[in-house]
Short mmCIF file of C-alpha atoms in Angstrom, two decimals:
data_model
loop_
_atom_site.label_atom_id
_atom_site.label_comp_id
_atom_site.label_asym_id
_atom_site.label_seq_id
_atom_site.Cartn_x
_atom_site.Cartn_y
_atom_site.Cartn_z
CA MET A 1196 86.25 84.52 103.93
CA ASN A 1197 84.22 81.24 103.66
CA ARG A 1198 83.53 79.12 106.66
CA PHE A 1199 85.63 75.94 107.15
CA ASP A 1200 86.36 73.08 109.41
CA TYR A 1201 89.64 73.46 111.46
CA VAL A 1202 91.82 70.75 112.74
CA ARG A 1203 95.20 70.89 114.53
CA PRO A 1204 97.19 67.73 114.31
CA SER A 1205 100.24 66.98 116.45
CA THR A 1206 102.01 64.48 114.12
CA VAL A 1207 102.85 64.36 110.38
CA ALA A 1208 100.90 61.09 110.11
CA GLU A 1209 97.78 62.81 111.56
CA ALA A 1210 98.22 65.74 109.20
CA VAL A 1211 98.58 63.55 106.13
CA GLN A 1212 95.56 61.58 107.28
CA ALA A 1213 93.52 64.75 107.84
CA LEU A 1214 94.36 65.91 104.26
CA GLY A 1215 93.52 62.53 102.87
CA SER A 1216 92.21 62.88 99.38
CA ASP A 1217 90.03 65.80 100.09
CA PRO A 1218 90.66 68.37 97.35
CA ALA A 1219 89.02 71.16 99.43
CA ALA A 1220 91.40 70.65 102.47
CA ARG A 1221 94.51 72.81 102.77
CA PHE A 1222 97.49 72.87 105.17
CA ILE A 1223 98.10 76.13 106.88
CA ALA A 1224 101.35 77.26 108.54
CA GLY A 1225 102.32 80.96 108.33
CA GLY A 1226 99.10 81.74 106.57
CA THR A 1227 100.59 84.86 104.94
CA ASN A 1228 99.53 83.85 101.39
CA LEU A 1229 96.59 81.41 102.03
CA ILE A 1230 94.54 83.79 104.28
CA ASP A 1231 95.14 86.57 101.74
CA LEU A 1232 93.87 84.33 98.98
CA MET A 1233 90.92 83.29 101.10
CA LYS A 1234 89.91 87.01 101.68
CA TYR A 1235 89.83 87.35 97.88
CA ASP A 1236 87.72 84.13 97.62
CA VAL A 1237 90.48 82.64 95.34
CA GLU A 1238 90.82 79.93 97.91
CA ARG A 1239 87.78 78.54 99.58
CA PRO A 1240 88.97 75.56 101.62
CA GLY A 1241 86.47 73.26 103.24
CA LYS A 1242 88.96 72.38 105.92
CA LEU A 1243 92.12 73.90 107.24
CA ILE A 1244 94.79 71.72 108.79
CA ASP A 1245 96.91 73.79 111.15
CA ILE A 1246 100.32 72.19 110.95
CA THR A 1247 102.07 74.70 113.18
CA ARG A 1248 102.42 72.26 115.99
CA LEU A 1249 104.12 69.60 113.98
CA PRO A 1250 107.86 69.02 114.99
CA LEU A 1251 109.27 70.48 111.76
CA ASP A 1252 110.90 73.68 113.02
CA LYS A 1253 114.49 72.78 113.30
CA ILE A 1254 117.63 73.45 111.17
CA GLU A 1255 119.89 70.33 111.56
CA GLU A 1256 123.29 69.27 110.21
CA ARG A 1257 123.00 66.59 107.66
CA GLU A 1258 125.73 65.06 105.48
CA GLY A 1259 127.79 68.20 105.49
CA GLY A 1260 124.81 70.27 104.57
CA LEU A 1261 121.76 71.47 106.41
CA ARG A 1262 118.17 70.18 106.73
CA ILE A 1263 115.66 73.01 107.08
CA GLY A 1264 112.34 71.96 108.59
CA ALA A 1265 109.30 73.12 106.61
CA LEU A 1266 108.04 75.24 109.54
CA VAL A 1267 111.19 77.27 110.05
CA THR A 1268 110.20 80.82 109.50
CA ASN A 1269 111.73 82.86 106.74
CA ALA A 1270 113.23 85.25 109.36
CA THR A 1271 114.77 82.40 111.52
CA LEU A 1272 116.31 80.89 108.34
CA ALA A 1273 117.69 84.19 107.00
CA TYR A 1274 119.32 85.08 110.33
CA ASP A 1275 120.55 81.64 111.23
CA ALA A 1276 124.39 81.85 111.82
CA ARG A 1277 125.05 78.67 109.88
CA ILE A 1278 122.97 79.94 106.97
CA ARG A 1279 124.58 83.32 106.91
CA GLU A 1280 128.06 81.85 106.94
CA ARG A 1281 127.67 78.81 104.74
CA TYR A 1282 124.65 79.77 102.49
CA PRO A 1283 124.84 83.61 102.32
CA LEU A 1284 123.06 83.62 98.98
CA LEU A 1285 120.06 82.05 100.57
CA ALA A 1286 119.99 84.55 103.50
CA ASP A 1287 120.24 87.42 101.07
CA ALA A 1288 117.49 86.13 98.83
CA ILE A 1289 115.15 85.73 101.82
CA LEU A 1290 115.91 89.22 103.09
CA ALA A 1291 115.15 90.67 99.61
CA GLY A 1292 111.62 89.48 99.88
CA ALA A 1293 108.43 90.53 101.66
CA SER A 1294 108.52 92.60 104.88
CA ALA A 1295 109.91 91.86 108.34
CA GLN A 1296 106.44 91.01 109.59
CA LEU A 1297 105.76 88.57 106.80
CA ARG A 1298 109.15 86.94 107.10
CA ASN A 1299 108.45 86.42 110.83
CA ALA A 1300 105.25 84.45 110.05
CA ALA A 1301 105.96 82.84 106.69
CA SER A 1302 107.31 79.25 106.64
CA THR A 1303 109.92 77.70 104.53
CA GLY A 1304 107.48 75.09 103.09
CA GLY A 1305 104.92 77.75 102.50
CA ASN A 1306 107.38 79.90 100.61
CA LEU A 1307 107.75 77.07 98.09
CA LEU A 1308 104.00 76.63 97.83
CA GLN A 1309 102.96 80.32 97.59
CA ARG A 1310 100.82 81.14 94.54
CA THR A 1311 101.51 83.63 91.78
CA ARG A 1312 100.72 87.29 92.29
CA CYS A 1313 99.32 87.61 88.80
CA TYR A 1314 96.63 90.34 89.02
CA TYR A 1315 94.12 88.12 87.08
CA PHE A 1316 94.64 85.14 89.27
CA TYR A 1317 93.54 87.29 92.23
CA ASP A 1318 90.67 88.83 90.45
CA THR A 1319 87.76 86.30 90.51
CA ALA A 1320 85.83 88.43 88.08
CA THR A 1321 88.28 87.65 85.23
CA PRO A 1322 89.12 84.40 83.39
CA CYS A 1323 92.26 82.62 84.70
CA ASN A 1324 93.32 79.10 83.66
CA LYS A 1325 95.34 78.71 86.86
CA ARG A 1326 92.28 79.58 89.12
CA GLU A 1327 89.64 78.10 86.89
CA PRO A 1328 91.04 75.56 84.33
CA GLY A 1329 89.67 76.17 80.80
CA SER A 1330 88.42 79.68 81.47
CA GLY A 1331 91.20 81.45 79.56
CA CYS A 1332 94.14 83.75 80.33
CA SER A 1333 93.39 87.40 80.96
CA ALA A 1334 97.09 88.28 81.31
CA ILE A 1335 97.86 87.40 77.72
CA GLY A 1336 97.11 90.71 75.91
CA GLY A 1337 96.31 92.35 79.33
CA VAL A 1338 98.44 94.11 81.80
CA ASP A 1339 101.52 91.95 81.63
CA ARG A 1340 104.25 94.04 83.32
CA ILE A 1341 104.93 91.43 85.99
CA HIS A 1342 104.53 88.39 83.83
CA ALA A 1343 106.86 85.80 82.34
CA ILE A 1344 109.26 85.98 79.42
CA LEU A 1345 110.55 82.45 79.57
CA GLY A 1346 108.77 79.03 79.68
CA THR A 1347 105.33 80.48 79.01
CA SER A 1348 102.45 78.63 77.29
CA ASP A 1349 99.34 79.93 75.56
CA LYS A 1350 97.43 78.96 78.73
CA CYS A 1351 99.39 80.93 81.30
CA ILE A 1352 102.16 83.50 81.68
CA ALA A 1353 102.27 83.78 85.48
CA THR A 1354 105.51 83.99 87.36
CA HIS A 1355 106.57 82.30 90.63
CA PRO A 1356 106.94 85.20 93.07
CA SER A 1357 109.51 83.73 95.58
CA ASP A 1358 112.96 85.14 96.05
CA MET A 1359 114.04 82.29 98.41
CA CYS A 1360 113.21 79.71 95.79
CA VAL A 1361 115.53 81.33 93.26
CA ALA A 1362 118.50 80.85 95.68
CA LEU A 1363 117.34 77.34 96.50
CA ALA A 1364 117.36 76.53 92.71
CA ALA A 1365 120.85 77.90 92.36
CA LEU A 1366 122.01 75.96 95.43
CA GLU A 1367 120.53 72.63 94.15
CA ALA A 1368 118.36 72.14 97.27
CA VAL A 1369 116.31 69.02 97.60
CA VAL A 1370 112.68 68.98 98.86
CA GLN A 1371 111.76 66.16 101.25
CA VAL A 1372 108.05 65.28 101.17
CA SER A 1373 105.80 62.67 102.79
CA GLY A 1374 102.41 61.36 101.60
CA PRO A 1375 100.09 58.38 101.41
CA GLN A 1376 102.68 56.56 99.29
CA GLY A 1377 105.51 57.20 101.83
CA ASP A 1378 108.42 59.59 101.75
CA ARG A 1379 110.36 60.85 98.73
CA SER A 1380 112.96 63.48 97.70
CA ILE A 1381 112.34 66.00 94.90
CA PRO A 1382 115.35 67.81 93.35
CA PHE A 1383 114.56 71.55 93.40
CA ALA A 1384 114.61 71.88 89.64
CA GLU A 1385 111.80 69.28 89.45
CA PHE A 1386 109.70 70.72 92.28
CA HIS A 1387 107.98 73.61 90.46
CA ARG A 1388 106.39 73.22 87.01
CA LEU A 1389 106.04 75.22 83.84
CA PRO A 1390 102.46 76.08 83.09
CA GLY A 1391 102.10 73.99 79.84
CA ASP A 1392 98.50 72.87 79.45
CA GLU A 1393 97.90 72.60 83.19
CA PRO A 1394 98.69 75.93 84.85
CA SER A 1395 96.55 75.07 87.75
CA LYS A 1396 99.39 72.82 88.97
CA ASP A 1397 102.26 74.96 90.42
CA THR A 1398 104.28 72.01 91.60
CA ASN A 1399 104.88 68.35 91.13
CA LEU A 1400 103.68 67.51 94.69
CA ALA A 1401 101.25 64.52 94.44
CA PRO A 1402 97.78 64.84 95.98
CA GLY A 1403 98.05 64.24 99.74
CA GLU A 1404 101.75 65.04 100.05
CA ILE A 1405 103.20 67.43 102.60
CA VAL A 1406 106.61 69.26 102.48
CA LEU A 1407 108.70 68.10 105.49
CA ALA A 1408 112.08 69.80 104.86
CA ILE A 1409 114.40 71.30 102.45
CA ASP A 1410 117.94 69.91 102.25
CA LEU A 1411 120.90 72.07 101.32
CA PRO A 1412 123.94 70.31 100.00
CA ALA A 1413 127.35 70.69 101.41
CA LYS A 1414 128.47 73.02 98.70
CA GLY A 1415 126.97 76.35 99.80
CA PHE A 1416 129.13 79.07 98.13
CA GLY A 1417 130.16 80.64 101.46
CA GLY A 1418 132.45 83.58 101.18
CA THR A 1419 131.71 86.50 98.99
CA HIS A 1420 131.55 85.24 95.41
CA HIS A 1421 127.73 85.40 95.19
CA THR A 1422 124.90 87.85 94.90
CA TYR A 1423 121.16 88.15 94.99
CA LEU A 1424 120.31 91.14 92.73
CA LYS A 1425 116.60 92.03 92.68
CA LEU A 1426 115.09 94.67 90.45
CA ARG A 1427 111.56 95.93 91.24
CA ASP A 1428 109.31 98.91 90.96
CA ARG A 1429 110.19 100.16 94.50
CA LEU A 1430 113.22 99.58 96.61
CA SER A 1431 111.70 97.36 99.25
CA TYR A 1432 108.67 95.17 99.83
CA ALA A 1433 107.83 94.58 96.16
CA PHE A 1434 107.97 91.52 93.97
CA ALA A 1435 110.89 91.13 91.49
CA LEU A 1436 110.52 92.24 87.94
CA VAL A 1437 113.77 90.42 87.46
CA SER A 1438 116.09 88.92 90.00
CA VAL A 1439 119.36 87.05 89.82
CA ALA A 1440 120.98 84.53 92.08
CA ALA A 1441 124.55 84.05 91.12
CA ALA A 1442 127.37 82.14 92.77
CA LEU A 1443 130.85 81.36 91.48
CA GLU A 1444 134.00 79.49 92.39
CA LEU A 1445 136.99 81.01 90.83
CA ASP A 1446 140.65 79.89 90.16
CA GLY A 1447 142.17 83.37 89.94
CA GLN A 1448 140.20 84.97 87.21
CA THR A 1449 138.91 81.71 85.73
CA ILE A 1450 135.39 80.37 86.54
CA ARG A 1451 135.58 76.92 88.07
CA THR A 1452 132.01 76.54 88.93
CA ALA A 1453 128.97 78.84 88.18
CA ARG A 1454 125.39 78.83 89.42
CA LEU A 1455 122.79 81.12 88.02
CA ALA A 1456 119.05 81.36 88.58
CA LEU A 1457 116.48 83.96 87.67
CA GLY A 1458 113.30 85.11 89.45
CA GLY A 1459 110.46 87.06 88.15
CA VAL A 1460 110.71 85.80 84.61
CA ALA A 1461 109.05 82.40 84.62
CA HIS A 1462 106.49 80.12 86.21
CA LYS A 1463 109.38 78.61 88.27
CA PRO A 1464 112.86 79.73 89.26
CA TRP A 1465 114.71 79.75 85.95
CA ARG A 1466 117.94 77.90 85.97
CA ASN A 1467 119.77 77.15 82.74
CA THR A 1468 122.52 74.58 83.18
CA ASP A 1469 123.79 75.20 79.60
CA ALA A 1470 124.57 78.73 80.61
CA GLU A 1471 126.37 77.54 83.68
CA ALA A 1472 128.38 75.11 81.54
CA LEU A 1473 129.20 77.95 79.17
CA LEU A 1474 130.63 79.93 82.03
CA GLN A 1475 132.79 77.07 83.39
CA GLY A 1476 136.48 77.44 82.47
CA LYS A 1477 136.07 80.85 81.03
CA PRO A 1478 137.60 84.10 82.24
CA ALA A 1479 135.29 86.03 84.61
CA THR A 1480 134.82 88.95 82.23
CA ARG A 1481 131.93 91.01 81.06
CA GLU A 1482 132.19 89.41 77.58
CA THR A 1483 131.72 85.97 79.16
CA PHE A 1484 128.83 87.04 81.21
CA LYS A 1485 127.16 88.65 78.25
CA ALA A 1486 127.53 85.39 76.32
CA ALA A 1487 125.71 83.52 79.23
CA ALA A 1488 123.01 86.19 79.32
CA ASP A 1489 122.51 85.79 75.54
CA LEU A 1490 122.23 82.04 75.69
CA ILE A 1491 119.62 82.23 78.53
CA LEU A 1492 117.53 84.87 76.80
CA ARG A 1493 117.76 83.52 73.29
CA GLU A 1494 114.47 81.69 73.97
CA ALA A 1495 112.80 84.63 75.81
CA LYS A 1496 109.45 85.70 74.43
CA PRO A 1497 107.97 89.07 75.20
CA GLN A 1498 104.22 89.63 75.88
CA ALA A 1499 102.47 92.65 74.53
CA THR A 1500 104.12 95.22 76.82
CA ASN A 1501 106.73 93.36 78.95
CA GLY A 1502 109.47 93.20 76.33
CA PHE A 1503 111.61 95.53 78.56
CA LYS A 1504 112.17 92.58 80.94
CA ILE A 1505 114.32 90.82 78.37
CA GLU A 1506 116.87 93.70 78.29
CA LEU A 1507 116.35 94.20 82.10
CA ALA A 1508 117.26 90.46 82.61
CA ARG A 1509 120.24 90.69 80.27
CA ARG A 1510 121.75 93.49 82.19
CA ALA A 1511 120.83 92.01 85.57
CA ILE A 1512 122.59 88.77 84.68
CA VAL A 1513 125.70 90.53 83.62
CA ARG A 1514 125.71 92.77 86.66
CA GLY A 1515 124.87 89.95 89.01
CA LEU A 1516 127.82 87.87 87.68
CA GLU A 1517 130.08 90.92 87.92
CA GLN A 1518 129.11 91.36 91.54
CA ALA A 1519 129.75 87.65 92.26
CA ALA A 1520 133.13 87.70 90.44
CA ALA A 1521 134.15 90.82 92.32
CA GLY A 1522 133.10 89.38 95.66
CA THR A 1523 130.73 92.33 96.31
CA PRO A 1524 127.31 90.82 97.00
CA GLN A 1525 124.38 93.16 96.58
CA SER A 1526 123.46 94.79 99.96
CA GLN A 1527 119.85 94.16 100.82
CA SER A 1528 119.64 97.39 102.88
CA ASP A 1529 121.67 99.90 100.99
CA LYS A 1530 119.95 99.39 97.62
CA ARG A 1531 122.57 101.18 95.44
CA ILE A 1532 123.75 98.78 92.79
CA GLN A 1533 127.54 98.67 92.54
CA MET B 21 94.49 65.42 116.90
CA LEU B 22 94.91 68.28 119.28
CA ILE B 23 91.81 70.11 118.03
CA ASP B 24 88.93 69.23 115.65
CA SER B 25 86.18 71.75 115.17
CA GLY B 26 83.82 69.22 113.91
CA SER B 27 81.43 70.12 111.17
CA PRO B 28 82.02 73.46 109.39
CA GLY B 29 79.52 76.32 109.86
CA ALA B 30 79.11 76.10 113.61
CA VAL B 31 80.09 79.50 115.03
CA GLY B 32 82.28 79.84 118.11
CA THR B 33 83.19 76.24 118.39
CA ILE B 34 86.85 76.44 119.30
CA GLY B 35 88.12 77.36 122.75
CA ILE B 36 91.53 79.16 122.90
CA THR B 37 93.55 80.87 125.57
CA LEU B 38 95.53 84.06 124.79
CA THR B 39 97.41 86.37 127.12
CA ILE B 40 96.63 89.79 125.77
CA ASN B 41 98.61 92.71 127.16
CA GLY B 42 99.44 90.68 130.27
CA GLU B 43 95.84 89.57 130.83
CA ARG B 44 95.07 85.86 130.37
CA ARG B 45 91.78 85.40 128.41
CA THR B 46 89.83 82.20 127.56
CA LEU B 47 87.77 82.71 124.46
CA GLN B 48 85.47 80.87 122.04
CA VAL B 49 86.35 81.74 118.53
CA ALA B 50 85.13 80.86 115.07
CA PRO B 51 88.15 79.44 113.15
CA TRP B 52 87.81 82.06 110.41
CA THR B 53 88.23 84.96 112.82
CA THR B 54 91.57 86.71 112.22
CA LEU B 55 93.57 87.85 115.12
CA LEU B 56 92.96 91.52 114.05
CA ASP B 57 89.20 91.04 113.99
CA LEU B 58 89.24 89.33 117.42
CA LEU B 59 91.19 92.24 118.89
CA ARG B 60 89.07 94.97 117.39
CA GLU B 61 85.61 93.54 117.14
CA ARG B 62 85.38 91.23 120.11
CA LEU B 63 87.78 92.65 122.66
CA ASP B 64 87.44 96.38 121.88
CA LEU B 65 91.16 96.78 121.51
CA THR B 66 90.79 99.15 118.55
CA GLY B 67 94.26 100.64 118.79
CA THR B 68 95.33 98.01 116.37
CA LYS B 69 94.22 99.34 112.99
CA LYS B 70 92.78 97.64 109.85
CA GLY B 71 94.32 99.24 106.94
CA CYS B 72 94.51 97.11 103.88
CA ASP B 73 93.55 93.85 105.62
CA HIS B 74 95.97 92.03 103.25
CA GLY B 75 99.36 92.25 104.84
CA GLN B 76 100.51 95.16 102.68
CA CYS B 77 100.34 98.27 104.92
CA GLY B 78 101.48 97.10 108.43
CA ALA B 79 98.88 99.03 110.38
CA CYS B 80 97.68 95.84 112.07
CA THR B 81 101.14 94.93 113.31
CA VAL B 82 101.23 93.36 116.83
CA LEU B 83 103.70 91.35 118.84
CA VAL B 84 103.02 87.64 119.19
CA ASN B 85 105.39 86.18 121.74
CA GLY B 86 107.57 89.26 121.23
CA THR B 87 107.71 88.89 117.42
CA ARG B 88 105.96 91.38 115.11
CA ILE B 89 103.49 90.01 112.66
CA ASN B 90 100.51 91.16 110.57
CA SER B 91 97.44 90.32 112.67
CA CYS B 92 95.24 90.54 109.57
CA LEU B 93 96.95 87.51 108.08
CA THR B 94 96.70 85.34 111.20
CA LEU B 95 93.78 83.25 112.39
CA ALA B 96 93.17 83.80 116.10
CA VAL B 97 92.78 80.05 116.67
CA MET B 98 96.21 79.40 115.31
CA LYS B 99 97.77 81.50 118.12
CA ASP B 100 96.21 79.55 120.86
CA GLY B 101 98.44 79.83 123.99
CA ALA B 102 100.34 82.85 122.73
CA GLU B 103 101.18 86.13 124.39
CA ILE B 104 99.88 89.11 122.41
CA THR B 105 100.99 92.73 122.79
CA THR B 106 99.11 95.50 121.09
CA VAL B 107 99.68 99.19 121.16
CA GLU B 108 97.48 99.36 124.29
CA GLY B 109 99.92 97.15 126.06
CA LEU B 110 103.18 98.82 125.09
CA ALA B 111 103.21 101.08 128.17
CA GLY B 112 102.56 98.10 130.30
CA LEU B 113 105.73 96.53 128.92
CA ALA B 114 107.61 99.55 130.09
CA GLN B 115 105.87 99.52 133.44
CA ARG B 116 106.88 95.87 133.91
CA GLU B 117 110.43 97.28 133.74
CA GLY B 118 109.54 99.62 136.67
CA LYS B 119 108.75 102.73 134.56
CA ASN B 120 105.59 104.61 135.19
CA SER B 121 105.25 106.16 131.75
CA LEU B 122 104.77 105.54 128.13
CA HIS B 123 106.92 103.00 126.40
CA PRO B 124 110.31 104.67 125.35
CA ILE B 125 109.38 104.25 121.64
CA GLN B 126 106.03 106.06 122.25
CA GLU B 127 107.95 108.85 123.98
CA ALA B 128 110.49 108.98 121.12
CA PHE B 129 107.61 109.17 118.52
CA VAL B 130 106.25 112.18 120.39
CA GLU B 131 109.60 113.78 120.81
CA HIS B 132 110.58 113.37 117.08
CA ASP B 133 107.10 114.26 115.66
CA ALA B 134 107.04 110.80 114.02
CA PHE B 135 103.43 110.91 112.92
CA GLN B 136 100.81 113.25 111.52
CA CYS B 137 97.38 111.59 111.13
CA GLY B 138 98.32 108.74 113.51
CA TYR B 139 96.44 105.98 111.69
CA CYS B 140 99.64 103.90 110.99
CA THR B 141 101.19 104.75 114.29
CA PRO B 142 100.07 101.76 116.43
CA GLY B 143 101.48 99.44 113.76
CA GLN B 144 104.65 101.57 113.45
CA LEU B 145 105.15 101.46 117.25
CA CYS B 146 104.71 97.75 117.55
CA SER B 147 106.87 97.16 114.52
CA SER B 148 109.60 99.36 115.98
CA VAL B 149 109.57 97.43 119.24
CA GLY B 150 109.74 94.19 117.31
CA LEU B 151 112.65 95.54 115.16
CA ILE B 152 114.61 96.67 118.20
CA ASN B 153 114.10 93.28 119.97
CA GLU B 154 115.22 91.34 116.78
CA GLY B 155 118.53 93.24 117.03
CA HIS B 156 119.42 92.96 113.33
CA ALA B 157 119.13 96.48 112.12
CA LYS B 158 121.96 98.72 113.16
CA THR B 159 122.28 101.50 110.54
CA ARG B 160 119.73 103.99 109.27
CA ASP B 161 119.54 102.09 106.01
CA GLU B 162 118.92 98.83 107.88
CA ILE B 163 116.16 100.46 109.98
CA ARG B 164 114.49 101.83 106.87
CA GLU B 165 114.65 98.39 105.20
CA ALA B 166 113.33 96.58 108.22
CA MET B 167 110.46 99.03 108.55
CA SER B 168 109.33 98.74 104.87
CA GLY B 169 106.28 96.69 105.96
CA ASN B 170 104.76 99.74 107.62
CA ILE B 171 103.43 102.25 105.20
CA CYS B 172 102.83 105.92 106.34
CA ARG B 173 100.80 107.96 103.85
CA CYS B 174 101.66 111.20 105.69
CA GLY B 175 105.29 110.45 104.99
CA ALA B 176 106.69 110.60 108.50
CA TYR B 177 109.38 108.11 107.71
CA THR B 178 112.37 110.30 108.36
CA ASN B 179 111.18 111.09 111.96
CA ILE B 180 110.15 107.47 112.51
CA VAL B 181 113.71 106.40 111.78
CA ASP B 182 115.04 109.20 114.05
CA ALA B 183 112.75 107.89 116.87
CA ILE B 184 113.87 104.33 116.45
CA GLU B 185 117.46 105.21 116.23
CA GLU B 186 117.33 107.18 119.47
CA VAL B 187 115.64 104.31 121.42
CA MET B 188 118.11 101.86 119.91
CA GLN B 189 121.02 103.90 121.00
CA GLN B 190 119.53 104.09 124.53
CA GLY B 191 119.35 100.33 124.49
CA ASP B 192 115.82 100.59 125.79
CA ALA B 193 113.73 98.33 123.71
CA ARG B 194 111.30 96.30 125.76
#
C-alpha cells in the first residue's frame, strides 16, 4: 500500500473542502473495497478523507419513504425493521451479497461506488481501459466468464458487482449528493454509467461530489410479491453471474405493476422499462415472463466464452418473475431454488 | 477538521486510543497500518491470523465494538476510540461475566472438534461470537450462511455449526 495523507473531517462541508479538486484524494468509509484496491496498487490515493465521523448514519422517514444516510452499514440497512417490512427486496438483495463481516463494515454510499471485480482491472500487469484509459481491454478475448452481455462497448465489458444496487434500481431510488456546486438529486437509473468510450468513469458523480443519502420512494413492494434471485459459482459469498430483482403488484392473476432489474450482466444495474411495460396488464404466466425475458435479451451480445449467461439470464428472469408472482421470495439462507 | 496528518510520508504521525481486550492503549500509528498489522506486528497479538489479507478468508476477523469485521480491510487509525476484542480476549469476555474459564464458544469448539489445523479458528471463534450477538441466525442454514465469510480449508464446517448451535441454544454468547 502506498503512503498517503490522512484527514478526518467532522462535517460534510469540511469533507467536500478536503476533497476539493484533488484527483488523488479519496473518501473512505467502510474501506472494504478501497483498501483492497490499495493493496493491489490499483488505487494509490495521495490523501484519504475518513468520512466515518460525518452525521450520515441515520435511516429517516421522508415523504412516505425512507432516507438512508450514506454511512448506514449494509448490515444495519438489511436488518432494519422498516426496510424488512416495507422494502423486503432491498433487504434480500443486501443479504445476498458479500459476507457478514463485510456487510458490517461496508457503507451504503460505498456500495454504490465500489469498483468492478474484473480480473484485469485488478491485475496491474495487464492493460485495462478502466484503470488506465487508452491501454486496451484484456477481458475482450480473455477470461470473460464474469463479464457483461448487455450495454458493453469495444473499450470495456466489466460488470457492476453490487447486489444492493440491483434492488435500488428496481425500487427507483434517488441518490442525494453534495459538492462544490451545491446539492442535487440523481435518479438511480442515471447514477451509474455504461462504459462507452470512457470506462474509467463508473458513475455520473461530478468531481468533488459526495453521496449523502439514498432516498427510497413510498412504493416499496412490501408483502411477498418480490424476489432477489442470485445465481453464482458457489452458494454464498460470491459475485453474481446473473441476478434478478423482481417486484410485482397483481390484480388477481393480472400484472398491475412490474419492476425488473438484472445484476451481473452489465456495467450498471440493468433495468429495461420496455420489458416492465410489456408485463403490465398481462396475465402472470410463464409465457408472459418469457416474452419479457426475450425483449430484455434481444440486444444481448456474448463475449468469446460467456454466451451461457444469456440463457442463464433468460431462465433467471422467468424464474424470478414466477417467484414474485407466487409470493415466494428466494430465501437467502436456504439456497434451494423453488 | 478532527485530524490532519500533515504531509504524507511521515511515519507514526497520528495518535489514537484503542481499548484492546479490555486494556486501554494510546498508540502512534502510520495511517496506512491496517488494524490486523497493528495487532500482529506492533502489539504481538498474533492470535488474529493473516490469511488472504483481502477480506476473502475471514482468518483476521475481530470484534470492533462487539461487531465482527475483517481487520485486514480496516485502517487502525479509522478505529480511533473503539473497543477491539481479539481471540486473546474472548476468555476475558467470559470472565467478565464471572466465569473463570474459556469463552463458551471456545469450549464448544473443543467439545465438537470444530477445527483441525487451527489456522482459521481465531477468526471462526470471533465470527461465531459476533454472529450470536447479532441474533439474526436461528436455523442451521442461517448459521451456515452467516458464517460464509470464514473459510476452513480442513473442512470442519459441520462441527463448527454444531458448536455455534450449542452455544446459541445455551443463550451464552458474550
